[in-house]
């Protein structure tokens, strides 16, 4: 299992199959309990990530026990998920990874991406 990473304000928590199921199925209570941080009010998916998370749900089914190399960033002071990011699904055969992140619209402009 991937580690939780702490920054000045954020706790970057790795995703797992149960967390992605809760997100895709819209179960905010289960998502909050599994992540240890609530979704921002009104938001479910960070921008441009719904298709990715739906794909990730099937990926976990096909790759049980593997890590997805993706994290949700929770603002520890507020207990709210503010960003999502990661390295796709780990390095390919050449050691190349794809990096991506998304910030919830209600959380933009707070400097999370540079943290």
Backbone as numpy.savetxt, mean C-alpha at the origin, in Angstrom:
# Nx Ny Nz CAx CAy CAz Cx Cy Cz
8.46 -12.28 5.09 7.61 -11.09 5.09 8.50 -9.85 5.09
8.08 -8.88 4.32 8.81 -7.63 4.25 8.67 -6.87 5.56
9.65 -6.06 5.91 9.60 -5.32 7.17 8.71 -4.08 7.08
8.28 -3.60 8.24 7.69 -2.27 8.35 8.85 -1.30 8.42
8.74 -0.20 7.69 9.80 0.81 7.63 9.28 2.08 8.28
10.05 2.66 9.17 9.65 3.89 9.86 10.42 5.07 9.30
9.72 6.17 9.01 10.34 7.44 8.65 9.95 8.45 9.72
10.27 9.70 9.48 9.97 10.73 10.48 8.49 10.75 10.86
7.60 10.65 9.88 6.16 10.71 10.16 5.40 9.46 9.79
5.99 8.63 8.94 5.24 7.51 8.37 5.69 6.16 8.90
4.74 5.26 8.92 5.02 3.85 9.12 4.64 3.18 7.80
5.65 2.67 7.08 5.42 2.01 5.79 5.20 0.53 6.06
3.95 0.10 5.85 3.54 -1.25 6.22 3.32 -2.10 4.97
3.94 -3.28 4.91 3.83 -4.11 3.71 2.42 -4.64 3.51
2.04 -4.74 2.23 0.72 -5.29 1.92 0.79 -6.82 1.95
-0.36 -7.41 2.15 -0.49 -8.87 2.08 -1.84 -9.19 1.44
-2.10 -10.46 1.22 -3.32 -10.86 0.52 -4.58 -10.40 1.24
-4.63 -10.54 2.56 -5.83 -10.16 3.31 -6.09 -8.66 3.22
-5.03 -7.86 3.27 -5.17 -6.40 3.18 -5.70 -6.01 1.80
-5.15 -6.62 0.76 -5.61 -6.31 -0.60 -7.05 -6.76 -0.80
-7.42 -7.92 -0.28 -8.81 -8.36 -0.36 -9.73 -7.32 0.27
-9.40 -6.86 1.45 -10.24 -5.86 2.13 -10.35 -4.59 1.30
-9.24 -4.14 0.72 -9.25 -2.92 -0.09 -10.12 -3.10 -1.33
-9.89 -4.16 -2.08 -10.62 -4.38 -3.32 -12.11 -4.60 -3.06
-12.43 -5.29 -1.97 -13.84 -5.56 -1.65 -14.53 -4.38 -0.96
-13.78 -3.33 -0.63 -14.36 -2.15 -0.01 -14.68 -2.31 1.47
-14.02 -3.24 2.14 -14.25 -3.46 3.57 -13.30 -2.56 4.37
-13.75 -1.33 4.60 -12.91 -0.32 5.26 -12.52 -0.74 6.68
-13.44 -1.38 7.39 -13.14 -1.79 8.77 -12.03 -2.84 8.79
-12.14 -3.85 7.92 -11.11 -4.89 7.86 -9.78 -4.30 7.41
-9.82 -3.42 6.41 -8.59 -2.78 5.93 -7.91 -2.03 7.07
-8.67 -1.23 7.80 -8.11 -0.46 8.91 -7.52 -1.34 10.00
-8.22 -2.43 10.31 -7.73 -3.34 11.35 -6.45 -4.05 10.91
-6.40 -4.47 9.65 -5.22 -5.17 9.14 -4.02 -4.24 8.97
-4.28 -3.02 8.52 -3.19 -2.08 8.27 -2.74 -1.38 9.54
-3.68 -1.17 10.46 -3.35 -0.36 11.62 -3.44 1.12 11.30
-4.28 1.44 10.32 -4.51 2.82 9.91 -5.71 2.87 8.98
-6.53 3.88 9.12 -7.75 4.00 8.34 -7.47 4.58 6.96
-8.39 4.32 6.03 -8.36 4.99 4.74 -8.82 6.42 4.93
-8.34 7.36 4.11 -8.87 8.73 4.21 -10.37 8.73 3.92
-11.12 9.62 4.56 -12.56 9.67 4.30 -12.85 9.85 2.81
-13.74 9.01 2.29 -14.15 9.13 0.90 -13.23 8.46 -0.10
-11.99 8.23 0.25 -11.04 7.61 -0.68 -10.92 6.12 -0.40
-10.80 5.34 -1.46 -10.56 3.91 -1.29 -9.23 3.51 -1.92
-9.04 3.88 -3.17 -7.79 3.58 -3.86 -7.00 4.87 -4.05
-5.68 4.82 -3.88 -4.89 5.97 -4.31 -5.09 6.15 -5.82
-4.88 7.36 -6.36 -5.08 7.59 -7.79 -4.31 6.59 -8.65
-4.96 6.14 -9.72 -4.37 5.28 -10.74 -3.93 3.91 -10.23
-4.49 3.44 -9.13 -4.05 2.16 -8.58 -5.12 1.08 -8.53
-6.36 1.39 -8.84 -7.42 0.38 -8.69 -7.11 -0.87 -9.51
-6.74 -0.71 -10.78 -6.42 -1.87 -11.62 -5.25 -2.65 -11.05
-4.24 -1.93 -10.54 -3.07 -2.59 -9.96 -3.46 -3.46 -8.77
-4.29 -2.92 -7.87 -4.68 -3.68 -6.69 -5.59 -4.85 -7.04
-6.43 -4.69 -8.05 -7.24 -5.82 -8.49 -6.35 -6.91 -9.08
-5.32 -6.51 -9.84 -4.35 -7.49 -10.36 -3.59 -8.13 -9.20
-3.17 -7.32 -8.24 -2.40 -7.83 -7.11 -3.19 -8.89 -6.34
-4.50 -8.70 -6.26 -5.34 -9.68 -5.56 -5.20 -11.06 -6.21
-5.25 -11.10 -7.53 -5.08 -12.39 -8.22 -3.63 -12.88 -8.14
-2.68 -11.94 -8.11 -1.26 -12.32 -8.00 -1.01 -13.06 -6.69
-1.56 -12.57 -5.60 -1.38 -13.25 -4.31 -1.96 -14.66 -4.35
-3.07 -14.85 -5.05 -3.65 -16.19 -5.18 -2.70 -17.13 -5.91
-2.05 -16.60 -6.94 -1.13 -17.41 -7.74 0.25 -17.58 -7.11
0.58 -16.75 -6.13 1.91 -16.76 -5.50 1.78 -16.77 -3.97
1.15 -17.80 -3.41 0.96 -17.81 -1.95 2.29 -17.77 -1.21
2.31 -16.96 -0.17 3.50 -16.86 0.66 4.58 -15.93 0.14
4.40 -15.38 -1.06 5.40 -14.46 -1.61 5.07 -13.03 -1.21
6.10 -12.19 -1.16 5.92 -10.77 -0.85 5.68 -9.98 -2.13
4.88 -8.93 -2.02 4.54 -8.11 -3.18 5.43 -6.89 -3.33
6.32 -6.62 -2.38 7.24 -5.48 -2.45 6.49 -4.15 -2.55
5.36 -4.06 -1.88 4.51 -2.87 -1.91 4.09 -2.54 -0.48
4.04 -1.25 -0.17 3.71 -0.79 1.17 2.62 0.28 1.13
1.89 0.40 2.23 1.03 1.56 2.48 1.72 2.39 3.54
1.76 3.70 3.33 2.32 4.62 4.31 1.22 5.17 5.19
1.35 4.97 6.50 0.37 5.45 7.47 1.00 6.60 8.24
0.33 7.74 8.25 0.76 8.87 9.07 0.49 8.47 10.52
1.56 8.23 11.26 1.41 7.71 12.63 0.65 8.67 13.54
0.85 9.96 13.39 0.19 10.93 14.27 -1.32 10.93 14.08
-1.78 10.66 12.85 -3.21 10.71 12.55 -3.84 9.35 12.34
-3.01 8.30 12.16 -3.56 6.96 11.94 -4.29 6.81 10.62
-3.81 7.52 9.58 -4.47 7.50 8.28 -3.48 7.05 7.21
-3.93 6.16 6.32 -3.13 5.78 5.16 -3.05 6.98 4.23
-1.84 7.41 3.89 -1.68 8.62 3.08 -1.02 8.35 1.74
-0.20 7.30 1.64 0.48 6.97 0.39 0.54 5.46 0.20
0.81 5.07 -1.01 1.09 3.68 -1.35 2.25 3.69 -2.31
3.16 2.77 -2.15 4.28 2.70 -3.08 5.04 1.41 -2.95
5.91 1.19 -3.90 6.72 -0.01 -3.85 7.47 -0.26 -5.13
7.95 -1.49 -5.24 8.81 -1.90 -6.34 8.13 -2.92 -7.23
6.87 -2.75 -7.54 6.21 -3.75 -8.36 6.21 -5.08 -7.64
6.87 -6.07 -8.21 6.89 -7.40 -7.61 8.31 -7.94 -7.48
9.24 -7.11 -7.11 10.61 -7.56 -6.92 11.40 -7.51 -8.21
12.69 -7.76 -8.12 13.54 -7.65 -9.30 13.27 -8.75 -10.33
13.41 -8.36 -11.62 13.29 -9.36 -12.67 14.61 -10.12 -12.81
14.74 -10.93 -13.83 15.93 -11.76 -14.02 17.20 -10.93 -14.16
17.07 -9.68 -14.62 18.22 -8.80 -14.78 18.45 -7.91 -13.56
17.63 -8.09 -12.51 17.78 -7.29 -11.30 17.09 -5.94 -11.37
16.25 -5.72 -12.37 15.57 -4.45 -12.57 14.24 -4.45 -11.82
13.94 -3.35 -11.15 12.65 -3.20 -10.48 11.93 -1.98 -11.03
10.62 -1.97 -10.90 9.81 -0.83 -11.27 9.34 -0.16 -9.98
9.58 1.13 -9.87 9.21 1.88 -8.68 7.98 2.73 -8.99
7.03 2.72 -8.08 5.86 3.55 -8.25 5.30 3.96 -6.90
4.59 5.08 -6.87 3.92 5.50 -5.64 2.72 6.35 -6.02
1.81 6.47 -5.10 0.63 7.31 -5.28 0.23 7.87 -3.92
-0.15 9.12 -3.93 -0.60 9.81 -2.71 -2.11 10.03 -2.81
-2.83 9.76 -1.74 -4.26 10.06 -1.74 -4.45 11.55 -1.97
-5.43 11.95 -2.82 -5.63 13.36 -3.13 -5.77 14.25 -1.90
-6.47 13.77 -0.88 -6.66 14.58 0.33 -5.36 14.78 1.11
-4.32 14.03 0.76 -3.05 14.08 1.50 -1.91 14.71 0.69
-2.19 15.16 -0.52 -1.15 15.77 -1.36 -0.66 17.08 -0.76
0.59 17.42 -1.10 1.15 18.69 -0.67 1.69 18.70 0.74
1.85 17.55 1.35 2.35 17.47 2.73 3.77 16.94 2.82
4.41 16.71 1.66 5.80 16.28 1.65 6.03 14.80 1.87
4.98 13.99 1.79 5.16 12.56 2.04 6.05 11.88 0.99
5.91 12.28 -0.27 6.66 11.62 -1.34 8.16 11.80 -1.18
8.58 12.89 -0.58 10.02 13.12 -0.41 10.55 12.51 0.88
9.66 12.01 1.70 10.08 11.40 2.97 10.46 9.96 2.74
